[in-house]
CSV table of C-alpha atoms in Angstrom, one decimal:
chain,number,residue,atom,x,y,z
A,21,MET,CA,117.0,97.7,63.3
A,22,ASN,CA,114.7,98.3,65.5
A,23,GLN,CA,111.9,96.2,63.8
A,24,THR,CA,114.3,93.3,62.7
A,25,TYR,CA,115.8,92.8,66.4
A,26,ASN,CA,112.2,92.4,67.8
A,27,ILE,CA,111.0,89.8,65.1
A,28,LEU,CA,114.1,87.6,65.6
A,29,LYS,CA,114.2,87.7,69.0
A,30,GLU,CA,110.5,86.6,68.9
A,31,LEU,CA,110.7,84.1,66.4
A,32,LEU,CA,113.4,82.5,68.9
A,33,HIS,CA,111.1,83.0,71.9
A,34,ILE,CA,108.5,81.0,70.0
A,35,LEU,CA,111.5,78.4,69.0
A,36,GLY,CA,112.2,77.8,72.4
A,37,VAL,CA,115.6,79.4,72.5
A,38,GLU,CA,116.6,82.2,75.0
A,39,VAL,CA,119.3,84.7,73.5
A,40,PRO,CA,120.9,87.2,75.4
A,41,ASN,CA,119.3,90.7,74.4
A,42,VAL,CA,122.8,92.2,74.0
A,43,VAL,CA,123.9,88.9,71.9
A,44,ILE,CA,120.7,89.5,69.2
A,45,LYS,CA,122.1,93.2,69.0
A,46,HIS,CA,125.8,91.6,68.2
A,47,MET,CA,124.7,89.2,65.3
A,48,LEU,CA,122.7,91.7,64.1
A,49,ASP,CA,125.1,94.7,63.7
A,50,THR,CA,126.0,93.9,60.1
A,51,PRO,CA,125.3,95.8,56.9
A,52,VAL,CA,122.7,93.2,56.4
A,53,GLY,CA,121.4,92.9,60.1
A,54,ASN,CA,118.2,94.4,58.8
A,55,THR,CA,117.5,91.9,55.9
A,56,MET,CA,116.4,88.5,55.9
A,57,ARG,CA,120.0,87.5,55.0
A,58,GLY,CA,121.0,89.2,58.5
A,59,ILE,CA,118.3,87.2,60.4
A,60,SER,CA,119.0,83.9,58.3
A,61,ASP,CA,123.3,84.7,59.8
A,62,ALA,CA,121.8,85.4,62.7
A,63,LEU,CA,120.0,82.0,62.5
A,64,ASP,CA,123.9,80.4,61.4
A,65,SER,CA,125.4,81.9,64.0
A,66,LEU,CA,123.3,80.0,66.8
A,67,TYR,CA,123.4,76.7,64.9
A,68,ILE,CA,119.7,77.1,63.8
A,69,GLU,CA,118.9,74.6,61.2
A,70,ASN,CA,117.3,77.2,58.4
A,71,ASN,CA,115.8,78.0,55.3
A,72,VAL,CA,114.9,80.6,53.0
A,73,TYR,CA,112.5,79.6,49.9
A,74,ASN,CA,110.5,81.0,47.3
A,75,LEU,CA,107.4,79.1,47.2
A,76,PRO,CA,104.3,79.5,45.5
A,77,GLU,CA,101.2,80.1,47.6
A,78,GLU,CA,100.0,76.3,47.3
A,79,TYR,CA,103.0,74.6,49.1
A,80,LEU,CA,102.6,76.9,52.6
A,81,SER,CA,100.4,74.3,53.6
A,82,GLU,CA,103.5,71.8,53.4
A,83,LEU,CA,105.2,74.1,56.1
A,84,ARG,CA,105.6,73.7,59.5
A,85,TYR,CA,104.6,76.2,62.4
A,86,PRO,CA,106.5,78.8,62.9
A,87,TYR,CA,108.1,80.5,59.8
A,88,LEU,CA,108.7,84.1,58.8
A,89,MET,CA,107.3,85.5,55.9
A,90,VAL,CA,108.9,88.6,53.8
A,91,LEU,CA,106.3,91.9,53.5
A,92,PRO,CA,107.7,93.8,51.2
A,93,HIS,CA,105.0,96.3,51.3
A,94,ARG,CA,104.7,96.4,54.6
A,95,LYS,CA,106.4,98.6,57.2
A,96,ASP,CA,107.2,96.0,60.0
A,97,THR,CA,108.8,93.8,56.2
A,98,PHE,CA,108.8,90.4,58.2
A,99,ALA,CA,106.1,88.3,60.0
A,100,ILE,CA,105.8,85.7,62.2
A,101,ILE,CA,103.1,82.9,60.9
A,102,THR,CA,102.4,80.4,63.7
A,103,ASN,CA,98.6,79.6,62.9
A,104,ASP,CA,96.0,79.8,59.7
A,105,ASN,CA,94.3,82.4,60.6
A,106,GLU,CA,98.4,84.2,60.4
A,107,ARG,CA,98.8,83.6,57.5
A,108,LYS,CA,95.8,84.3,55.6
A,109,LYS,CA,96.4,88.3,56.9
A,110,ALA,CA,99.7,88.1,55.8
A,111,LEU,CA,98.8,86.4,52.2
A,112,PRO,CA,97.7,89.9,50.3
A,113,ASP,CA,101.4,91.4,51.3
A,114,TRP,CA,103.1,88.0,50.5
A,115,GLU,CA,105.1,88.0,47.5
A,116,GLY,CA,106.2,84.1,47.9
A,117,VAL,CA,109.9,84.7,50.1
A,118,VAL,CA,109.5,82.6,53.6
A,119,LEU,CA,112.3,81.8,55.7
A,120,THR,CA,111.8,78.2,57.8
A,121,ALA,CA,114.1,77.6,61.1
A,122,ARG,CA,114.2,75.0,64.0
A,123,LYS,CA,116.2,74.1,67.0
A,124,THR,CA,118.6,71.6,66.5
A,125,ASP,CA,120.7,69.2,69.1
A,126,LYS,CA,123.4,71.9,68.4
A,127,THR,CA,121.4,74.6,68.8
A,128,THR,CA,123.3,77.5,71.2
A,129,ILE,CA,122.0,77.6,74.6
A,130,TYR,CA,122.8,80.8,77.2
A,131,LYS,CA,122.9,80.3,80.6
A,132,TYR,CA,120.8,82.7,83.4
A,133,VAL,CA,119.5,84.8,79.7
A,134,LYS,CA,117.4,87.3,82.6
A,135,LEU,CA,119.8,88.4,85.2
A,136,ARG,CA,122.1,88.9,81.9
A,137,ASN,CA,119.7,91.2,80.0
A,138,ILE,CA,119.2,93.2,83.4
A,139,ILE,CA,122.9,93.7,84.0
A,140,GLU,CA,122.9,94.8,80.0
A,141,TRP,CA,120.0,96.9,80.5
A,142,ILE,CA,121.4,98.4,83.5
A,143,VAL,CA,125.5,99.1,81.9
A,144,SER,CA,123.7,100.2,78.4
A,145,HIS,CA,121.3,103.1,80.8
A,146,GLN,CA,124.1,103.9,83.2
A,147,ILE,CA,124.1,107.4,82.3
A,148,TYR,CA,120.3,107.9,82.6
A,149,ILE,CA,119.9,106.2,86.1
A,150,ALA,CA,122.7,107.4,87.4
A,151,CYS,CA,121.4,111.7,86.3
A,152,ALA,CA,118.0,110.9,87.6
A,153,ILE,CA,119.2,109.4,91.1
A,154,LEU,CA,121.4,112.9,91.1
A,155,PHE,CA,118.0,114.5,89.5
A,156,ALA,CA,115.8,113.1,92.6
A,157,GLY,CA,118.3,113.6,95.0
A,158,LEU,CA,118.8,117.3,94.3
A,159,ILE,CA,114.7,118.1,94.0
A,160,VAL,CA,114.2,116.6,97.2
A,161,ASN,CA,116.8,118.4,98.8
A,162,ALA,CA,115.8,121.6,97.4
A,163,PHE,CA,112.0,121.2,97.9
A,164,PRO,CA,111.6,118.4,100.8
A,165,ASP,CA,107.4,119.1,100.7
A,166,TYR,CA,105.4,116.5,99.2
A,167,ILE,CA,103.6,118.8,96.5
A,168,ALA,CA,107.5,119.2,95.0
A,169,THR,CA,108.7,116.0,95.0
A,170,CYS,CA,104.9,114.9,93.5
A,171,HIS,CA,104.8,117.3,90.8
A,172,ILE,CA,108.7,116.4,90.0
A,173,VAL,CA,108.0,112.5,90.1
A,174,ILE,CA,104.6,113.3,87.6
A,175,SER,CA,106.6,115.6,85.2
A,176,SER,CA,109.6,113.3,85.0
A,177,ILE,CA,107.1,110.4,83.8
A,178,GLY,CA,105.6,112.6,81.7
A,179,LEU,CA,108.7,113.9,80.0
A,180,TRP,CA,110.1,110.0,79.3
A,181,ILE,CA,106.5,109.1,77.5
A,182,SER,CA,106.5,112.7,75.9
A,183,TYR,CA,110.4,111.2,74.5
A,184,ILE,CA,108.5,107.9,73.3
A,185,LEU,CA,105.9,109.7,70.4
A,186,LEU,CA,108.4,111.9,70.0
A,187,ASN,CA,110.7,109.0,68.9
A,188,LYS,CA,107.9,107.7,67.1
A,189,GLU,CA,107.4,111.1,65.3
A,190,TYR,CA,111.1,110.7,64.0
A,191,GLY,CA,110.7,107.6,62.3
A,192,GLY,CA,111.3,105.3,65.4
A,193,SER,CA,109.3,102.6,66.9
A,194,ILE,CA,106.6,102.5,70.1
A,195,ILE,CA,105.7,99.5,72.1
A,196,ASP,CA,103.0,97.3,69.9
A,197,LYS,CA,101.9,95.4,72.1
A,198,TYR,CA,100.2,98.5,74.0
A,199,CYS,CA,99.3,100.1,70.4
A,200,LYS,CA,97.3,97.6,68.7
A,201,ILE,CA,94.4,96.2,71.3
A,202,GLY,CA,91.2,95.8,69.7
A,203,LYS,CA,89.1,98.3,67.2
A,204,PHE,CA,89.9,101.0,69.2
A,205,ILE,CA,93.0,101.0,70.1
A,206,GLY,CA,95.5,102.6,67.8
A,207,CYS,CA,98.7,105.0,68.0
A,208,GLU,CA,99.4,105.2,64.6
A,209,GLN,CA,96.2,106.1,63.5
A,210,VAL,CA,96.3,108.8,66.2
A,211,LEU,CA,100.0,110.1,65.8
A,212,ASP,CA,99.4,110.2,62.1
A,213,SER,CA,96.4,112.0,61.8
A,214,LYS,CA,96.1,115.9,61.0
A,215,GLY,CA,94.9,116.9,64.7
A,216,SER,CA,97.9,115.3,66.4
A,217,TYR,CA,99.2,119.3,64.9
A,218,PHE,CA,98.9,121.9,66.8
A,219,LEU,CA,98.6,125.1,64.6
A,220,SER,CA,100.2,123.1,61.5
A,221,ILE,CA,103.5,123.5,62.8
A,222,PHE,CA,103.8,121.6,66.0
A,223,LYS,CA,103.2,118.4,66.6
A,224,MET,CA,101.4,117.6,70.4
A,225,SER,CA,104.7,114.8,71.0
A,226,ASP,CA,106.8,118.1,70.9
A,227,LEU,CA,104.6,120.3,72.6
A,228,ALA,CA,104.3,117.9,75.6
A,229,PHE,CA,108.0,117.5,76.0
A,230,LEU,CA,108.2,121.6,76.0
A,231,PHE,CA,105.8,120.9,78.9
A,232,PHE,CA,107.2,118.2,81.0
A,233,SER,CA,110.4,119.9,80.7
A,234,THR,CA,109.4,123.6,80.9
A,235,GLN,CA,107.8,122.1,84.6
A,236,ILE,CA,111.2,119.8,85.3
A,237,PHE,CA,112.9,122.8,85.3
A,238,LEU,CA,111.3,125.5,87.2
A,239,ILE,CA,113.1,125.8,90.3
A,240,HIS,CA,112.6,128.7,91.7
A,241,ASN,CA,110.9,130.1,95.4
A,242,ASP,CA,107.8,131.2,93.4
A,243,TRP,CA,107.5,127.5,91.7
A,244,GLN,CA,104.6,127.1,91.9
A,245,SER,CA,102.2,129.5,90.3
A,246,TYR,CA,104.1,129.0,87.3
A,247,SER,CA,103.6,125.3,87.1
A,248,PHE,CA,99.8,125.4,88.1
A,249,LEU,CA,99.4,127.9,85.7
A,250,LEU,CA,101.3,125.5,83.1
A,251,THR,CA,99.5,122.8,84.0
A,252,LEU,CA,95.7,124.7,83.6
A,253,THR,CA,97.1,125.2,80.4
A,254,GLY,CA,97.8,122.2,79.2
A,255,CYS,CA,94.7,120.7,80.5
A,256,SER,CA,92.9,122.7,77.7
A,257,PHE,CA,95.4,120.9,75.2
A,258,THR,CA,94.3,117.2,77.2
A,259,LEU,CA,90.3,118.0,76.6
A,260,TYR,CA,90.9,118.3,72.8
A,261,SER,CA,92.8,115.9,72.8
A,262,VAL,CA,90.1,113.3,74.7
A,263,VAL,CA,87.4,114.6,72.2
A,264,TYR,CA,89.4,114.7,69.5
A,265,GLN,CA,90.5,110.9,69.7
A,266,ILE,CA,86.8,109.4,71.0
A,267,ALA,CA,84.1,111.4,68.8
A,268,VAL,CA,86.6,112.4,65.7
A,269,ILE,CA,88.4,109.2,64.4
A,270,ARG,CA,87.5,106.7,67.3
A,271,LYS,CA,91.0,105.5,68.0
A,272,ILE,CA,92.7,105.9,71.5
A,273,CYS,CA,96.5,106.0,71.6
A,274,LEU,CA,97.3,104.7,74.8
A,275,PHE,CA,100.9,106.9,75.4
A,276,CYS,CA,98.6,110.4,74.8
A,277,MET,CA,96.0,109.0,77.2
A,278,SER,CA,98.9,109.0,79.6
A,279,ILE,CA,100.1,112.0,79.0
A,280,ASN,CA,96.4,113.7,79.6
A,281,LEU,CA,95.9,111.6,83.1
A,282,ILE,CA,99.5,112.8,84.2
A,283,VAL,CA,98.1,116.3,83.5
A,284,TRP,CA,95.7,116.1,85.0
A,285,LEU,CA,96.8,114.4,88.4
A,286,ASP,CA,99.2,117.2,89.0
A,287,THR,CA,96.3,119.9,88.4
A,288,ILE,CA,94.3,117.9,91.5
A,289,ILE,CA,97.5,118.0,93.3
A,290,PHE,CA,98.0,122.0,92.7
A,291,ILE,CA,94.1,122.4,93.7
A,292,LEU,CA,94.0,119.7,96.9
A,293,SER,CA,97.1,121.9,98.2
A,294,HIS,CA,95.2,125.0,97.8
A,295,THR,CA,98.2,126.2,95.2
A,296,THR,CA,97.5,129.7,93.9
A,297,ILE,CA,98.5,131.6,91.3
A,298,SER,CA,100.5,134.8,92.4
A,299,PRO,CA,103.2,134.9,90.3
A,300,ASN,CA,106.2,137.9,90.3
A,301,THR,CA,108.3,138.1,87.2
A,302,PRO,CA,108.5,136.2,84.2
A,303,PHE,CA,112.1,135.6,84.2
A,304,SER,CA,111.8,132.4,86.1
A,305,LEU,CA,109.0,130.9,83.7
A,306,ILE,CA,111.0,132.5,80.5
A,307,SER,CA,114.5,131.1,81.7
A,308,SER,CA,113.0,127.7,81.9
A,309,GLY,CA,111.5,127.1,78.8
A,310,CYS,CA,114.2,128.8,76.9
A,311,ILE,CA,116.5,125.4,78.9
A,312,ALA,CA,113.3,122.9,77.9
A,313,TYR,CA,113.9,124.7,73.9
A,314,LEU,CA,117.0,123.8,74.1
A,315,LEU,CA,116.8,120.0,75.1
A,316,TRP,CA,114.0,119.3,73.2
A,317,LEU,CA,116.5,121.2,70.1
A,318,LEU,CA,119.2,118.3,71.1
A,319,VAL,CA,117.0,115.8,71.4
A,320,SER,CA,115.1,116.4,68.2
A,321,ARG,CA,118.6,116.5,66.5
A,322,ASN,CA,120.1,113.5,68.1
A,323,LEU,CA,116.8,111.3,66.9
A,324,SER,CA,116.7,112.0,63.5
A,325,LEU,CA,120.0,111.8,63.1
A,326,SER,CA,119.7,108.3,64.2
A,327,ILE,CA,116.8,107.8,62.1
A,328,GLN,CA,118.7,109.2,59.4
A,329,ASN,CA,121.6,106.5,60.0
A,330,THR,CA,118.8,103.8,60.2
A,331,SER,CA,117.8,104.6,56.9
A,332,PHE,CA,121.0,105.3,55.7
A,333,THR,CA,122.0,101.4,57.1
A,334,SER,CA,118.3,100.2,55.2
A,335,LYS,CA,120.1,101.5,52.1
A,336,VAL,CA,123.7,100.8,52.0
A,337,SER,CA,122.2,97.0,52.4
A,338,ALA,CA,120.1,97.0,49.1
A,339,LEU,CA,123.6,97.2,47.2
A,340,TYR,CA,124.5,93.6,48.8
A,341,ASN,CA,121.4,92.4,46.9
A,342,LYS,CA,123.1,89.8,44.3
A,343,ASP,CA,121.1,90.7,41.2
A,344,LEU,CA,121.7,94.3,41.4
A,345,PHE,CA,125.4,93.5,41.6
A,346,ASP,CA,125.4,91.0,39.1
A,347,TRP,CA,124.4,94.4,37.0
A,348,LEU,CA,126.2,96.6,38.1
A,349,LEU,CA,129.8,94.3,37.9
A,350,SER,CA,128.5,93.6,34.0
A,351,LYS,CA,129.1,97.4,33.7
A,352,GLU,CA,132.6,97.7,34.3
A,353,ARG,CA,135.3,97.4,32.1
A,354,GLN,CA,136.8,93.7,31.3
A,355,ILE,CA,139.8,92.5,32.8
A,356,GLU,CA,141.5,89.2,30.8
A,357,ASN,CA,142.7,85.9,33.1
A,358,ILE,CA,145.8,86.3,34.1
A,359,ASP,CA,148.5,83.4,34.1
A,360,ASP,CA,148.3,81.8,37.4
A,361,LYS,CA,151.9,81.4,37.9
A,362,TYR,CA,151.5,85.3,38.9
A,363,ALA,CA,149.1,84.2,41.6
A,364,ASP,CA,149.2,83.1,45.2
A,365,ILE,CA,146.0,80.6,44.3
A,366,GLY,CA,143.7,79.5,47.4
A,367,LYS,CA,141.6,76.1,46.7
A,368,GLU,CA,140.3,76.1,43.9
A,369,ASP,CA,136.9,74.4,44.1
A,370,TYR,CA,134.8,77.6,44.1
A,371,ARG,CA,133.0,78.9,41.0
A,372,ASP,CA,133.7,82.3,41.5
A,373,VAL,CA,137.0,84.1,41.2
A,374,ILE,CA,138.9,87.2,42.3
A,375,THR,CA,142.0,88.4,41.7
A,376,LEU,CA,143.4,91.0,44.0
A,377,PHE,CA,146.2,93.2,42.6
A,378,VAL,CA,148.4,94.2,45.3
A,379,HIS,CA,151.8,96.0,46.1
A,380,PRO,CA,153.3,94.9,49.6
A,381,ASN,CA,154.6,98.7,50.3
A,382,CYS,CA,150.9,99.8,49.7
A,383,LYS,CA,149.0,101.1,52.8
A,384,ASN,CA,145.2,101.1,51.5
A,385,CYS,CA,146.4,97.1,50.8
A,386,LYS,CA,146.2,96.1,54.6
A,387,ARG,CA,142.6,95.7,54.9
A,388,VAL,CA,142.6,93.9,51.5
A,389,TYR,CA,144.9,91.2,53.3
A,390,GLN,CA,142.9,91.1,56.6
A,391,CYS,CA,140.0,89.6,54.6
A,392,ILE,CA,141.8,87.3,52.2
A,393,PRO,CA,141.7,84.2,54.9
A,394,GLU,CA,137.6,85.2,55.0
A,395,LEU,CA,136.9,85.5,50.7
A,396,ARG,CA,138.9,82.1,50.8
A,397,LYS,CA,136.5,80.4,52.5
A,398,LYS,CA,133.7,81.3,49.7
A,399,ILE,CA,135.3,82.1,46.5
A,400,ILE,CA,138.7,81.2,44.1
A,401,VAL,CA,141.0,84.2,45.7
A,402,LYS,CA,144.0,85.1,43.4
A,403,VAL,CA,146.7,87.6,45.3
A,404,VAL,CA,149.1,89.5,42.4
A,405,SER,CA,151.7,91.2,43.5
A,406,LEU,CA,152.7,94.4,41.6
A,407,ALA,CA,156.0,94.6,43.5
A,408,SER,CA,157.4,91.9,40.7
A,409,ASN,CA,159.4,93.2,37.9
A,410,ASP,CA,158.6,90.5,35.6
A,411,ILE,CA,158.2,91.7,32.1
A,412,GLY,CA,155.0,89.6,31.3
A,413,LEU,CA,153.4,91.2,34.7
A,414,HIS,CA,154.3,94.7,33.2
A,415,GLU,CA,152.7,93.8,30.0
A,416,TYR,CA,150.0,92.7,30.9
A,417,ARG,CA,149.1,95.5,33.8
A,418,LYS,CA,149.9,97.9,30.8
A,419,ARG,CA,147.5,96.3,28.7
A,420,ASN,CA,144.8,96.4,31.0
A,421,ARG,CA,145.3,99.8,32.7
A,422,ILE,CA,145.7,98.7,36.2
A,423,ASP,CA,147.8,101.4,37.6
A,424,LYS,CA,146.8,101.4,41.1
A,425,THR,CA,146.5,98.8,43.8
A,426,PRO,CA,144.7,97.1,45.0
A,427,THR,CA,142.9,96.8,42.4
A,428,ILE,CA,139.9,94.2,42.7
A,429,ILE,CA,138.7,92.2,39.8
A,430,PHE,CA,135.5,90.3,40.3
A,431,ASN,CA,134.8,87.2,37.5
A,432,GLY,CA,136.7,89.2,35.0
A,433,ARG,CA,135.8,92.7,35.5
A,434,GLU,CA,136.9,95.5,38.0
A,435,LEU,CA,134.4,95.6,41.4
A,436,PRO,CA,131.9,98.7,41.3
A,437,GLU,CA,133.9,101.9,43.1
A,438,ILE,CA,131.2,101.7,45.6
A,439,TYR,CA,131.8,98.3,46.6
A,440,SER,CA,134.7,97.6,49.3
A,441,ILE,CA,136.7,94.2,50.0
A,442,ASP,CA,134.8,93.9,52.9
A,443,ASP,CA,131.4,93.9,50.9
A,444,LEU,CA,131.7,91.0,49.1
A,445,LYS,CA,131.6,88.9,52.3
A,446,TYR,CA,127.6,89.6,52.3
A,447,ILE,CA,127.5,89.6,48.4
A,448,ILE,CA,129.2,86.3,47.7
């Protein structure tokens, strides 16, 4: 979803249509939101003229920029084409599908977009902001000296960057504009390399998250000794990171380098403050490490579940492919047409026909009733109530083995069980 959201947002910006972030997210919050269909539906809702074509390569030169190309073999799936060079780069992964979009006089215009985005960000992150302010206040009160304050602020920034990298490791996205600059800056190559693992068990992003969270939870009288010891240990990993990136793979990750810089800066602060290593008991270090480990488990689990949900949504959206739906439908049993005298029929100027067998006392039929008005905008809908005592209808039910409600018939065949009535509006 993040990828499709970023593509749609960029496309709207190029078209000169500024839309609040929350509106874009809402438009894509559908089962097909991460597909070309989802992007097209979002553009339709904004009254932006758009069309999807399957074209041979020679016709691309006739299209006006910008347009969207589908690149099924790439991770990013979509590419916005604004000039000839971008088109040439995308051609090797292109299989013929493009989406064109044009702003019209009817296109929805939103006011105060930047202000609405700021308010939306504050509202969506209000818990984190409140916790950060509360945490900062507690730290300043507990450790009023500048060393403690600087240490906590630096560690918090490091923890934030570590979270970004951790999110990437679980399949999330990172800020591309900081990760693909020139020939030498490439976060993907660094994070996906063998050297990003420690002892083939932990990723460096995991260690960084554990390192900074342990630093933050080291709140006790003897904290400086342990924090200084940890930063010195962390320096050895940063030296390895720098040498590996520059000398081995010859690519640099700005996020990784930022973490290295933060560790060095923290070390310099301790050295300038003449901090010495004279720890008393390791209990505080062990306890803060355990808390950090539990936090890492919690964050990792949430990130994993979030990515799994995104992956599941992506796989479910594949079921809305019309060709796949038609094939699955062809495997279902065929039902004979019912006499129209038994049915409540809407408009009859559509090609496809759906027949719904319902009963007034059926609780599961309520959702079917709710979908009927929207379905009738796209398809012929016949509603047959099984509450009737008509002998002909009873014989029809028995002959076609219709023994449950709701039973949904699409173009003469029973709807496959993996589909629901709600799914049809994305397939038709």
